[in-house]
XYZ file of C-alpha atoms in Angstrom:
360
model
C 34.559 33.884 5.355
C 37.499 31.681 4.785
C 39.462 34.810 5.111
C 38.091 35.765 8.766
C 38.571 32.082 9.869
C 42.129 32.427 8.214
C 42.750 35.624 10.033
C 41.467 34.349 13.469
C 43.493 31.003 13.451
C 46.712 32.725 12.837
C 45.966 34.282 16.088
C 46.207 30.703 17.874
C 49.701 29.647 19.114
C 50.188 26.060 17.874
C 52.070 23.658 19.876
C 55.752 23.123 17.841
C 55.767 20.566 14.856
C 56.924 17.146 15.381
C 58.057 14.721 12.896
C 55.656 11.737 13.338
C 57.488 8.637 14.056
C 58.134 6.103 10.640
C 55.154 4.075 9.917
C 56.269 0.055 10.083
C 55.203 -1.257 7.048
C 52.372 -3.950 5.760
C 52.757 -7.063 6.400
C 53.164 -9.415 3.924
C 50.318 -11.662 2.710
C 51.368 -14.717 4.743
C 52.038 -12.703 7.929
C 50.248 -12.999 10.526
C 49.116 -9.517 12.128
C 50.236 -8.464 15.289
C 47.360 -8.129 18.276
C 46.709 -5.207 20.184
C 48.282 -5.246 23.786
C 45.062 -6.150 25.482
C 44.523 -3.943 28.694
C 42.715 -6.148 32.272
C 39.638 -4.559 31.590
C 39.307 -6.099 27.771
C 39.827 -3.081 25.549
C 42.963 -1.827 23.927
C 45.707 -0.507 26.643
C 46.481 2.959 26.992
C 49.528 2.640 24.827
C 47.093 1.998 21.910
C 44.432 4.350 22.950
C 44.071 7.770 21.187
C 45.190 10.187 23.065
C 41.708 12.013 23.635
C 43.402 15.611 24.750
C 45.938 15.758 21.553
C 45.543 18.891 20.062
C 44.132 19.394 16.564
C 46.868 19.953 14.010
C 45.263 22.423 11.791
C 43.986 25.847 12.117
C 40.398 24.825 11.419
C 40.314 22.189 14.117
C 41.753 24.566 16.334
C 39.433 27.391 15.510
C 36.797 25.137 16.583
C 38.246 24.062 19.620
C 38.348 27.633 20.619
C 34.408 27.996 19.359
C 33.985 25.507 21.632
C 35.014 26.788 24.818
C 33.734 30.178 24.102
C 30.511 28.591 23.755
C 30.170 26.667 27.215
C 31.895 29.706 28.915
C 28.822 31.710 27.806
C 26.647 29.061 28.742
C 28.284 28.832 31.927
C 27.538 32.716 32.539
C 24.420 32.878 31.545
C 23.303 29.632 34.303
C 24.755 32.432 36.990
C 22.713 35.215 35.658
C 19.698 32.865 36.065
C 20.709 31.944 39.662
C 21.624 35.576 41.435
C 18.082 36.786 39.384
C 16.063 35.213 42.440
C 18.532 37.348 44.816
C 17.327 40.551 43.191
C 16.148 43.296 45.108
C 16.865 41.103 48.106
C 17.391 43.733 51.364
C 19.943 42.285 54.323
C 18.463 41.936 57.596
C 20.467 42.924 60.557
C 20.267 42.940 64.559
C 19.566 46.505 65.991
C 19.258 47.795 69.970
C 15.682 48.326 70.045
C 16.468 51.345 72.268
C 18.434 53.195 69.145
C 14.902 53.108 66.962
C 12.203 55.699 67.664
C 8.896 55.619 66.451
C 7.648 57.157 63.761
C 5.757 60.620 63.793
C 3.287 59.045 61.859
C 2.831 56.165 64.414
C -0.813 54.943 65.183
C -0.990 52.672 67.693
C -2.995 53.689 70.760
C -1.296 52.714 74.391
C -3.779 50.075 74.542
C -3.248 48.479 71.999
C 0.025 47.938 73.345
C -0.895 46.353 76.295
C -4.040 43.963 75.068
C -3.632 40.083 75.154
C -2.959 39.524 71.141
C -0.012 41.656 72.372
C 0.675 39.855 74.941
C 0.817 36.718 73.086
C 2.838 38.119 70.097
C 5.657 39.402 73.295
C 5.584 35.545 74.238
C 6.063 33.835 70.901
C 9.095 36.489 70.622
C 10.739 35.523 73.580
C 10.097 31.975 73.301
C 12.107 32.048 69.917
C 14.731 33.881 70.874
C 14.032 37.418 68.727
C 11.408 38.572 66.170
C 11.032 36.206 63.014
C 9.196 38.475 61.240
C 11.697 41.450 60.928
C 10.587 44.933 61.628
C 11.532 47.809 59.123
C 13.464 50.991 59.630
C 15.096 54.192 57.815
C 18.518 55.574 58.999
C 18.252 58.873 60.491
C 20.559 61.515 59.040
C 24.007 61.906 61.125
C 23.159 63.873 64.242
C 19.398 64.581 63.638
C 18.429 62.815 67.272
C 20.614 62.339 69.471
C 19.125 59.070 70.995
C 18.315 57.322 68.017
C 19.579 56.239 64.778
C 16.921 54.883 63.165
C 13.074 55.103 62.653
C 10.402 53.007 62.227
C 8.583 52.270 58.935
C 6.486 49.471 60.496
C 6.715 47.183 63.364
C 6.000 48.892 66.126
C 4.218 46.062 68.232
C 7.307 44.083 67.532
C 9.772 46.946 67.968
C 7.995 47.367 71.601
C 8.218 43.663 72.339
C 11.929 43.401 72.034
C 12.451 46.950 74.015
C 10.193 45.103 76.758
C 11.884 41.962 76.641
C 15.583 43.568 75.842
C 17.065 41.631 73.222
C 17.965 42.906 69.628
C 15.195 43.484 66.855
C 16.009 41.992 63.798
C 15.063 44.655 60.955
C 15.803 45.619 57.068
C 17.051 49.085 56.251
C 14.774 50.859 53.843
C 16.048 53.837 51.851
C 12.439 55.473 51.774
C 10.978 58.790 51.705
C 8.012 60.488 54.139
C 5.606 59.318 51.695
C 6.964 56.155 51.210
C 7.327 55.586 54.910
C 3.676 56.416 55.620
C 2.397 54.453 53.046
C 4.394 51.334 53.873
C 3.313 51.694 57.710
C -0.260 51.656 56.263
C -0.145 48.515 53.711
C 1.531 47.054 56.297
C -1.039 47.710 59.627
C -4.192 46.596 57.116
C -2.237 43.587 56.350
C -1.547 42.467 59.954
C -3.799 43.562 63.346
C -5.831 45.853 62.019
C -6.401 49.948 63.373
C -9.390 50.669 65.548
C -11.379 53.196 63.522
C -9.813 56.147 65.399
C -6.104 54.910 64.923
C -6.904 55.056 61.624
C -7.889 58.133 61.632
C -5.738 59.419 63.567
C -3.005 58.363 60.985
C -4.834 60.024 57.993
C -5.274 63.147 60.014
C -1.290 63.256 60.773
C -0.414 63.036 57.249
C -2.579 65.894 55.518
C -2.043 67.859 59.071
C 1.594 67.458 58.096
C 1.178 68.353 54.452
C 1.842 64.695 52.650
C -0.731 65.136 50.874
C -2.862 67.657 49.173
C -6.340 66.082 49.739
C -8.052 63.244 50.958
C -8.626 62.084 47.565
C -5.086 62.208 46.934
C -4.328 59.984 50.347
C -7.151 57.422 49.174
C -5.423 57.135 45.970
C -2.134 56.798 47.641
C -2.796 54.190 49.868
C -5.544 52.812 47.767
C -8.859 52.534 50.219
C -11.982 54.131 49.777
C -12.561 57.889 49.672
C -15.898 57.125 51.917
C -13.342 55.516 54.581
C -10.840 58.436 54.683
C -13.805 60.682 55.302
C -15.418 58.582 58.475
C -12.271 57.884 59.596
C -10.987 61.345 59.962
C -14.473 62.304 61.109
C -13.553 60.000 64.223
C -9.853 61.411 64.272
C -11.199 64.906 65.002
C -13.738 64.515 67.395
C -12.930 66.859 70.732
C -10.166 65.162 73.205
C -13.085 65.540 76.053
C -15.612 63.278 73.940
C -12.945 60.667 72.783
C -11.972 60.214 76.727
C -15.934 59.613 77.318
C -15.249 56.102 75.924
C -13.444 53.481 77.919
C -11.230 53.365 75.273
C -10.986 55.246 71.564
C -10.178 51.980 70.689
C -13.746 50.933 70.954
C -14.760 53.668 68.757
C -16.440 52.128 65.051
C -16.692 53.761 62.095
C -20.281 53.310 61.977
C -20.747 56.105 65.063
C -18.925 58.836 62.732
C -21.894 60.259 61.177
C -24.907 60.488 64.436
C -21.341 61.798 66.363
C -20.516 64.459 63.672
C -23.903 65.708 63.316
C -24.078 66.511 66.730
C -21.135 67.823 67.231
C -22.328 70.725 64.508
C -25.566 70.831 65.974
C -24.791 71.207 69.726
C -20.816 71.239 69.810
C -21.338 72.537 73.614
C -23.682 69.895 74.309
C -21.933 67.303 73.179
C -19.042 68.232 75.196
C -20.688 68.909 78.303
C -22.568 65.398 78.398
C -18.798 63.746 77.178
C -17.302 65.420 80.417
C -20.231 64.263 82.596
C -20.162 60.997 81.797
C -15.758 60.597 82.234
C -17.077 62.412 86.073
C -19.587 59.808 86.378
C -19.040 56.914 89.152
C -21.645 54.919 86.304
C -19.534 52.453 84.610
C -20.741 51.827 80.300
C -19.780 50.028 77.698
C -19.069 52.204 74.287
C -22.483 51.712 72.917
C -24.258 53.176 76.178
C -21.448 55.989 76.235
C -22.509 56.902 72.552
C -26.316 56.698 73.027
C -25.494 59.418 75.978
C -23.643 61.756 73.843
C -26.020 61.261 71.136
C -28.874 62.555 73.881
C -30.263 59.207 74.354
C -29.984 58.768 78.367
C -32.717 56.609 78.859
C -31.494 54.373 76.657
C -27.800 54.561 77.439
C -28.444 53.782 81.628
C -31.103 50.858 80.968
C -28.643 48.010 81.949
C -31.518 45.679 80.737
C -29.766 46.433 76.985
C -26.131 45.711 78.040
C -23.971 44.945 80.563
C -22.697 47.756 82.531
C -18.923 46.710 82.534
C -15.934 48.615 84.426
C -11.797 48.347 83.584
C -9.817 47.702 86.344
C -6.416 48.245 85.327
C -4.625 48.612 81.686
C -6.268 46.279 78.909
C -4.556 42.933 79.397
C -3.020 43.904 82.832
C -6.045 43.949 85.258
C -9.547 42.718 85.128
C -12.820 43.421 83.946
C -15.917 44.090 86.751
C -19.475 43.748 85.127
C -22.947 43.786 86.090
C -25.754 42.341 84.113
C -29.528 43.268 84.038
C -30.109 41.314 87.428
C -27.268 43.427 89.776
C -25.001 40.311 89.673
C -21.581 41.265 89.477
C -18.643 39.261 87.342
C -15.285 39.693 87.682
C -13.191 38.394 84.612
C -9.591 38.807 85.087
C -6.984 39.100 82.051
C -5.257 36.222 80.652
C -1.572 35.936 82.951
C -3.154 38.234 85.501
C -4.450 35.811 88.377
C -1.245 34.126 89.666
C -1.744 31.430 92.217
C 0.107 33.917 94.458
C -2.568 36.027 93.756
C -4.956 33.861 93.455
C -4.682 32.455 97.261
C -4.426 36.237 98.286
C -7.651 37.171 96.734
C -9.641 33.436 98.068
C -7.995 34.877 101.173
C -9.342 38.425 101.276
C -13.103 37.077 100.071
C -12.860 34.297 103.186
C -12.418 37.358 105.686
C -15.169 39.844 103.804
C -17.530 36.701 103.991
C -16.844 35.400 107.219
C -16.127 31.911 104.941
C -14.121 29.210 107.021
């Protein structure tokens, strides 16, 4: 060992011997000793002091001096390590044109449910802070692959449409993902926010084994980790005729609950069904969802007694227009969206009713 330690302090360049300056000798006996210069503060002045960065004189002392530093250097390192750890895996968000992001091919949402009041809301609280605090996420499309884009969406799309409405940049992070990753990102993501209508849901489970993503439903309930029993209704819903889906006011009001009684009739009585879902879109009768499925299920009667439920008819897009309903007595309500009835508006319309009613 004392070899080693030999070894390593030759290594260490030694500042250049001095001779020490003579020692004054002892006093004698009877002499009296000569005081410290005495600094303002009370302690010994600085021309008494040790010096405190003199070098040590041997190789041992410097050895250790060297030790030393090594040793807080490493420490030092290490406190960095610690520091950049809570940076790891941290993605960089950037500002985008929402017009050079497409959707995705696996994209759910319904037109409606781009136009409803939650929507409507979520545009406002956008605009009011200036650009999208929660950032969307997108995938760079390869060089050339579409022509007006250059980038797709993972998930976001409510947020990606509110910025293209309002025209300021989206704030988004980059993935590098795969299809698979992609889909099953968008799908953590839409159960952990506003949740799919039954038949968006669908609709996205249907795209991905129509595409090929994945072998089986099993396989896409394991992927995305939901029930087996969910995939099933849900794609149940998903491929139910165009004519039927269009029967309702809106597939958005479509539950899972109506995928069985609609499946079974639809092997039953396919042409049936059909016939009675293009009927009723022909019809002047206005329903809700749950008289339009007790119709297709063959249950008339029941579906055109307004004593059950309010007959109720859309008058313009969801959030954009108004709602005109009649209940069991014949009296009709008009409930207009959130933002819709301006006082413009509003005067026109007291206007209009004054001259139908002869009011002064």
């Amino acid at each position: 060992m004392s070899k080693k330690l030999a070894a390593k302090a030759s290594l260490i360049q030694l500042p250049p011997f001095r001779t020490p300056p003579a020692v004054p000798a002892a006093p004698a006996v009877d002499e009296q000793p000569r005081e410290l210069p005495v600094s303002p503060t009370g302690g010994p002045s600085a021309a008494s002091a040790p010096n405190p960065e003199a070098r040590p004189k041997t190789a041992p002392g410097s050895m250790a001096v060297f030790m030393a530093s090594q040793s807080a250097a490493v420490k030092e390192a290490e406190e960095l390590k610690l520091k950049l750890r809570a940076f790891e895996g941290a993605v960089p968000m950037k500002a985008l044109d929402p017009r050079r992001i497409r959707a995705s091919r696996w994209a759910n949402r319904h037109a409606n449910a781009l136009a409803d009041k939650a929507f409507e809301e979520l545009k406002a609280d956008i605009a009011s802070s200036g650009t999208n605090v929660q950032p969307v996420c997108v995938r760079a499309l390869a060089v050339g692959a579409d022509p007006s884009a250059d980038y797709e969406l993972v998930f976001g799309h409510r947020r990606h449409r509110a910025c293209l409405e309002l025209g300021i940049p989206v704030q988004a992070i980059i993935a590098d993902i795969d299809d698979k990753g992609l889909f099953e990102a968008m799908e953590r993501e839409n159960r952990a926010r506003k949740n799919l209508s039954a038949w968006e849901q669908g609709m996205m489970y249907r795209r991905a084994l129509d595409n090929g993503l994945y072998p089986s439903q099993r396989k896409l309930a394991e992927a995305v980790g939901v029930d087996l029993s969910l995939i099933s209704k849900s794609l149940a819903l998903a491929r139910l005729p165009d004519a039927v889906v269009e029967a309702f006011p809106s597939p958005l009001d479509v539950q899972f609950r109506w995928a069985q009684p609609l499946s079974e009739v639809l092997q039953r009585d396919p042409e049936g069904l059909v016939a009675r879902a293009k009927e009723l879109k022909a019809s002047k009768v206005a329903l809700n969802a749950k008289q339009v499925l007790d119709a297709l299920l063959g249950q008339a009667d029941k579906a055109l007694n307004r004593s059950t439920s309010p007959a109720e008819r859309r008058l313009g897009r969801a959030g954009q227009g108004a709602v005109l309903a009649a209940d069991a007595t014949g009296r009709m309500t008009l409930r207009f969206d959130p933002g819709v009835l301006t006082p413009t508006r509003e005067a026109a319309l007291i206007d209009w009713l004054n001259a139908q009613f002869g009011a002064d």
